[in-house]
mmCIF file of C-alpha atoms in Angstrom:
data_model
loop_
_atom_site.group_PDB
_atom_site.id
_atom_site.type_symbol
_atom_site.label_atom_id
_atom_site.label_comp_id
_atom_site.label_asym_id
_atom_site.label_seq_id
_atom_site.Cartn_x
_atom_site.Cartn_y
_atom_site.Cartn_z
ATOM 1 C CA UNK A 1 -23.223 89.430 17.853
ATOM 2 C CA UNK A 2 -20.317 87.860 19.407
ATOM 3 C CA UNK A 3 -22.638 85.381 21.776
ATOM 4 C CA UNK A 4 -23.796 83.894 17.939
ATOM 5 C CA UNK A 5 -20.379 83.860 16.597
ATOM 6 C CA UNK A 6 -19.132 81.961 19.837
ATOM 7 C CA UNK A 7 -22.066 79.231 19.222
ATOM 8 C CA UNK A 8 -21.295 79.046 15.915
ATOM 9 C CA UNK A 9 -17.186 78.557 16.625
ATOM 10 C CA UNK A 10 -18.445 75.719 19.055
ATOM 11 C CA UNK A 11 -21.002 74.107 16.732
ATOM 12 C CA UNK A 12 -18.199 73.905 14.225
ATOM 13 C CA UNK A 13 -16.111 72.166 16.634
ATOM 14 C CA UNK A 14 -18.641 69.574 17.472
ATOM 15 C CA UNK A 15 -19.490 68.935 14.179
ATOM 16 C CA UNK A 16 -15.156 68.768 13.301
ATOM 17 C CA UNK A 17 -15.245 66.529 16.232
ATOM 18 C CA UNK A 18 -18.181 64.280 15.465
ATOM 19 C CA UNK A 19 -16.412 63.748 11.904
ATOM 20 C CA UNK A 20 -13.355 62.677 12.893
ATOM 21 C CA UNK A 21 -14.870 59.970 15.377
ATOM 22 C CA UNK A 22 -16.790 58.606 12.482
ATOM 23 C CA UNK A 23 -13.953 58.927 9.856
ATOM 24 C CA UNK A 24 -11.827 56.868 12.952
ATOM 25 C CA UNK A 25 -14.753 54.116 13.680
ATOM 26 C CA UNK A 26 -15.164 53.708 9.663
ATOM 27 C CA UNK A 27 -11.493 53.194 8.948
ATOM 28 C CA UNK A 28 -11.243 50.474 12.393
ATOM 29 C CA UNK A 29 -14.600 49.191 10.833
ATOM 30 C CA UNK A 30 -12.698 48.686 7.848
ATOM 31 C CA UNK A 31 -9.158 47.489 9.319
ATOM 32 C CA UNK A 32 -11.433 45.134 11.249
ATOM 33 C CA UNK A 33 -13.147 42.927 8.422
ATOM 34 C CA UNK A 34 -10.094 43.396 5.959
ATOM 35 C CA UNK A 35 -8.442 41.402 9.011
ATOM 36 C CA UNK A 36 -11.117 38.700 9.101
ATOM 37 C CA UNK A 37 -11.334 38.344 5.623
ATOM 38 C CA UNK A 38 -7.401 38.182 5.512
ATOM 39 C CA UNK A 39 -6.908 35.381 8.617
ATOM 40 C CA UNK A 40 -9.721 33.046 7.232
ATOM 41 C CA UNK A 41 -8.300 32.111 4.278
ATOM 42 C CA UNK A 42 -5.138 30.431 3.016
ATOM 43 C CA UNK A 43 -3.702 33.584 2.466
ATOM 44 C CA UNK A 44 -0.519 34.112 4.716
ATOM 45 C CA UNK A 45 0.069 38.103 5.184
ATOM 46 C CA UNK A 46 3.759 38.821 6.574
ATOM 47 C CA UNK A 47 6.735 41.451 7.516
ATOM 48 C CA UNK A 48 10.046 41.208 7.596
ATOM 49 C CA UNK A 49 13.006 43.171 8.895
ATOM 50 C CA UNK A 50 15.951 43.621 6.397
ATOM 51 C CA UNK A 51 17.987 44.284 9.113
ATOM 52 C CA UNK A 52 17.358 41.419 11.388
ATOM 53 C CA UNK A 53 15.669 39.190 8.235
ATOM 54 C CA UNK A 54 13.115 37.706 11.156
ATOM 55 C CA UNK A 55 9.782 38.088 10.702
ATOM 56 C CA UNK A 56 7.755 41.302 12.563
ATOM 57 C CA UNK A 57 4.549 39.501 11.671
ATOM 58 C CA UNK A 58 3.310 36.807 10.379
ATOM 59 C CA UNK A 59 -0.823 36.331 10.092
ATOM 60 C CA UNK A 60 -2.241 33.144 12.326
ATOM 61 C CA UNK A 61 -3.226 31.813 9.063
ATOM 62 C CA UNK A 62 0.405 30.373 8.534
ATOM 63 C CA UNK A 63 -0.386 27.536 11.179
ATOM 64 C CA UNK A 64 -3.228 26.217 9.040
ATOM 65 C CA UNK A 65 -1.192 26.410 6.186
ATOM 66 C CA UNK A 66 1.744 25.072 7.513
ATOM 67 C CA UNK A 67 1.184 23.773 10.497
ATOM 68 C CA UNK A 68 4.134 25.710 12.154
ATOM 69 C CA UNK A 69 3.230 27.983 15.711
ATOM 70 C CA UNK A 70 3.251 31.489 14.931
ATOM 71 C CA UNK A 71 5.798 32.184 17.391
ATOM 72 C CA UNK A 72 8.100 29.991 15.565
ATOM 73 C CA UNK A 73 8.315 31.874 12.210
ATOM 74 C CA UNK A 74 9.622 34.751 14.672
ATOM 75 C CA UNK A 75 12.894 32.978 15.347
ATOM 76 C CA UNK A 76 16.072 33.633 13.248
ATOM 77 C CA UNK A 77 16.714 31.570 10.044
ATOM 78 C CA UNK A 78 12.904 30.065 10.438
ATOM 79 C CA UNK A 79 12.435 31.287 6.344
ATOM 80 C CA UNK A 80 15.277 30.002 5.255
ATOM 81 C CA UNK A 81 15.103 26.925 6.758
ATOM 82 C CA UNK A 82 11.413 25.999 5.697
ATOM 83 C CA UNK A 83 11.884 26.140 2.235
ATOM 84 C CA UNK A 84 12.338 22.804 0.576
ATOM 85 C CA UNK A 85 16.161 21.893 0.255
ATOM 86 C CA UNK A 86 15.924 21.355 -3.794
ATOM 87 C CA UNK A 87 14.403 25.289 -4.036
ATOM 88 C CA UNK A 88 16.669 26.763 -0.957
ATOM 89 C CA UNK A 89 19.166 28.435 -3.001
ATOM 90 C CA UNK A 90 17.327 29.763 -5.838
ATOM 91 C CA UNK A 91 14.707 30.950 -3.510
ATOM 92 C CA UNK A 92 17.003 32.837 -1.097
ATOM 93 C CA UNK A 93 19.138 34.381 -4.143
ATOM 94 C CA UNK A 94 16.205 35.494 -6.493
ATOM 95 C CA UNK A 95 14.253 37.373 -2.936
ATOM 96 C CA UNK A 96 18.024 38.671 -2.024
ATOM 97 C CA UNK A 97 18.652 39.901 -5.814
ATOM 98 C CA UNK A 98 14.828 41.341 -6.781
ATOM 99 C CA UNK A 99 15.212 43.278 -3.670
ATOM 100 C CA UNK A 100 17.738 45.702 -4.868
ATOM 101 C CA UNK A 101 16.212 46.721 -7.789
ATOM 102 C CA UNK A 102 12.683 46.064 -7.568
ATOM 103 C CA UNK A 103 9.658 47.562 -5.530
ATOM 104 C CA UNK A 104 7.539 44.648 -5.723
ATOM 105 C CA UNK A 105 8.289 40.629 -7.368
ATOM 106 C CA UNK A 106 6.531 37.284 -6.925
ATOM 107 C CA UNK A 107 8.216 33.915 -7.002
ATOM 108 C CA UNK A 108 7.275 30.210 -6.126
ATOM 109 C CA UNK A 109 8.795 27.604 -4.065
ATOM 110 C CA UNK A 110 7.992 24.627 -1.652
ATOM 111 C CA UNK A 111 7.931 24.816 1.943
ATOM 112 C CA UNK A 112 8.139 22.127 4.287
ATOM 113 C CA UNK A 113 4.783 22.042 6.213
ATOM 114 C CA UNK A 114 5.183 20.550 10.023
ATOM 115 C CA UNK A 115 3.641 17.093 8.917
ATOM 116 C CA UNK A 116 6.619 16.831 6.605
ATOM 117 C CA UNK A 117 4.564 17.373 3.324
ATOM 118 C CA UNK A 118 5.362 19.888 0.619
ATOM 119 C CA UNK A 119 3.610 22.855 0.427
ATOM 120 C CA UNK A 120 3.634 25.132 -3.149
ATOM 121 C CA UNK A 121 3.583 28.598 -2.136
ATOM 122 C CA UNK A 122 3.955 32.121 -4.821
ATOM 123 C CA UNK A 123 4.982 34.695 -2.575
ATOM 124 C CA UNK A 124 3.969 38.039 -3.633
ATOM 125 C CA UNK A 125 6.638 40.503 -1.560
ATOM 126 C CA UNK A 126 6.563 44.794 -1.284
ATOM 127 C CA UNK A 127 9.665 46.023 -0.844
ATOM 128 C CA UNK A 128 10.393 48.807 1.444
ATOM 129 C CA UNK A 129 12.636 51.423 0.871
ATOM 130 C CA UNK A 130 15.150 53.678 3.480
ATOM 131 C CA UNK A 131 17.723 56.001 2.187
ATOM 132 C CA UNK A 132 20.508 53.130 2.219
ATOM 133 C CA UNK A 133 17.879 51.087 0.084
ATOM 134 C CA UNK A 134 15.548 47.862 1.021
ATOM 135 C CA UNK A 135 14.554 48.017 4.894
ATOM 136 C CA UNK A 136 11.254 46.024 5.178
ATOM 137 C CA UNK A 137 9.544 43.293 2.876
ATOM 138 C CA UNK A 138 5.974 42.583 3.376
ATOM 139 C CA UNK A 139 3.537 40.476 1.328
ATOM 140 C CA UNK A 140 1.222 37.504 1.121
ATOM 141 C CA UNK A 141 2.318 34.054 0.965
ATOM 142 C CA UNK A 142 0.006 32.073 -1.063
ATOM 143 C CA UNK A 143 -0.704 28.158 -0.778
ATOM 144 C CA UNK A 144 -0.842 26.984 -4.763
ATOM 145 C CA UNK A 145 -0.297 23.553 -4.233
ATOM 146 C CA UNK A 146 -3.447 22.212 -5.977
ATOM 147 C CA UNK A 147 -3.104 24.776 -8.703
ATOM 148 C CA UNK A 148 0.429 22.969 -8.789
ATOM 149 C CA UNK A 149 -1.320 19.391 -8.756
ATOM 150 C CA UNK A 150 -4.063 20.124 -11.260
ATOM 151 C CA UNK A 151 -1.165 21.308 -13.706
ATOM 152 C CA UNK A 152 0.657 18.252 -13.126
ATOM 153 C CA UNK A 153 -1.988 15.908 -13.692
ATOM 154 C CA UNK A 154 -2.803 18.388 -16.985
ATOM 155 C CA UNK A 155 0.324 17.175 -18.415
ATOM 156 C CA UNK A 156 0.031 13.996 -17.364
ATOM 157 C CA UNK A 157 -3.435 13.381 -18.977
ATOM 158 C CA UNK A 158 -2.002 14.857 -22.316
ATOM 159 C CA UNK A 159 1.113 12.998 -22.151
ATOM 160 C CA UNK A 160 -0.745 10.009 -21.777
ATOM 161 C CA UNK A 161 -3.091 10.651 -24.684
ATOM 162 C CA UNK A 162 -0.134 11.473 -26.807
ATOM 163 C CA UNK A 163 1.056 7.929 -26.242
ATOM 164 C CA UNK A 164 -2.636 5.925 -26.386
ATOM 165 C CA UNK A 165 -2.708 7.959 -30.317
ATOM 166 C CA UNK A 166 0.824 6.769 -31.273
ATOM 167 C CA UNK A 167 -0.248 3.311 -29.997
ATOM 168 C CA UNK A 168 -3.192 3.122 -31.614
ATOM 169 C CA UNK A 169 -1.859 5.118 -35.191
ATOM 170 C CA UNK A 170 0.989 2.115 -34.919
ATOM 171 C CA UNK A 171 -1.484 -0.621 -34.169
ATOM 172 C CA UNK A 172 -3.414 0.842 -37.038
ATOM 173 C CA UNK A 173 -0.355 0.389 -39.608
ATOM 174 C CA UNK A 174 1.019 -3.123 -38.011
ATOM 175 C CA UNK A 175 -2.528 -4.979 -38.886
ATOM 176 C CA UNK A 176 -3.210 -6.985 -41.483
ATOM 177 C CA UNK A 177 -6.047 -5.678 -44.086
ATOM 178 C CA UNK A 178 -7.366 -8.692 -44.376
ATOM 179 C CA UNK A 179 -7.993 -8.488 -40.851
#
């Protein structure tokens, strides 16, 4: 009768209830180690207003990286001014031009880290859209600098054993037989 349908309309509830609290402690469960995982490495996750171009976040990672204090990437121009002078430009253009027409681009450039080294970084960026066009950018800036070295010394090496063949192939020819 009615007293069985009422006990089964609050059962249901519970149970709705009990649900939603687990689906809600699984998901903060999950927020929660995605954001451990994400501030202990050299991974930099960030935000960006399009309106203000100043940060809205940038993960406590970036003062490993680059030895800067969070709250500093939060003033005006911090970006722009970080990058290394000899990549400013093209850096600044290409983010300003893929951000038009694209919905997600990656690029690389140096930063200047607070100790005054370079830093190699491939920014991966998600843009954002409103109904006048690009309103947020958000992504992952990436420290590649050793990827960066161990292509560098790559070359290097081969270079070098390029020259020690021609060397020797020319040594080969200028000998004497008799020699």
């Amino acid at each position: 009768g009615p007293a069985k349908q009422t006990i089964r309309s609050v059962a249901g509830a519970i149970a709705t209830v009990v649900a939603r609290e687990r689906a809600r402690q699984a998901v903060a469960e999950s927020e929660a180690r995605f954001r451990r995982l994400a501030e202990t490495t050299g991974v930099i996750p960030w935000e960006l207003d399009l309106e203000t171009f100043r940060f809205v976040y940038v993960g406590p990672q970036a003062l490993q990286v680059l030895g800067y204090p969070i709250a500093a990437w939060y003033e005006a121009g911090f970006w722009e001014e970080h990058i290394h002078p000899d990549d400013r430009a093209q850096a600044i253009a290409y983010c300003h031009e893929q951000m038009q027409t694209r919905d997600a681009y990656e690029f690389e450039y140096r930063m200047i880290a607070a100790g005054g080294r370079h830093v190699w970084i491939r920014d991966f960026v998600t843009v954002t859209r409103g109904v006048t066009g690009p309103v947020r950018l958000a992504g992952f800036l990436v420290d590649v600098s050793i990827e960066r070295a161990a292509a560098a010394a790559l070359r290097e090496a081969s270079e070098a054993k390029g020259e020690f063949l021609a060397n020797t192939r020319s040594a080969r020819r200028s000998t004497p037989s008799w020699v």
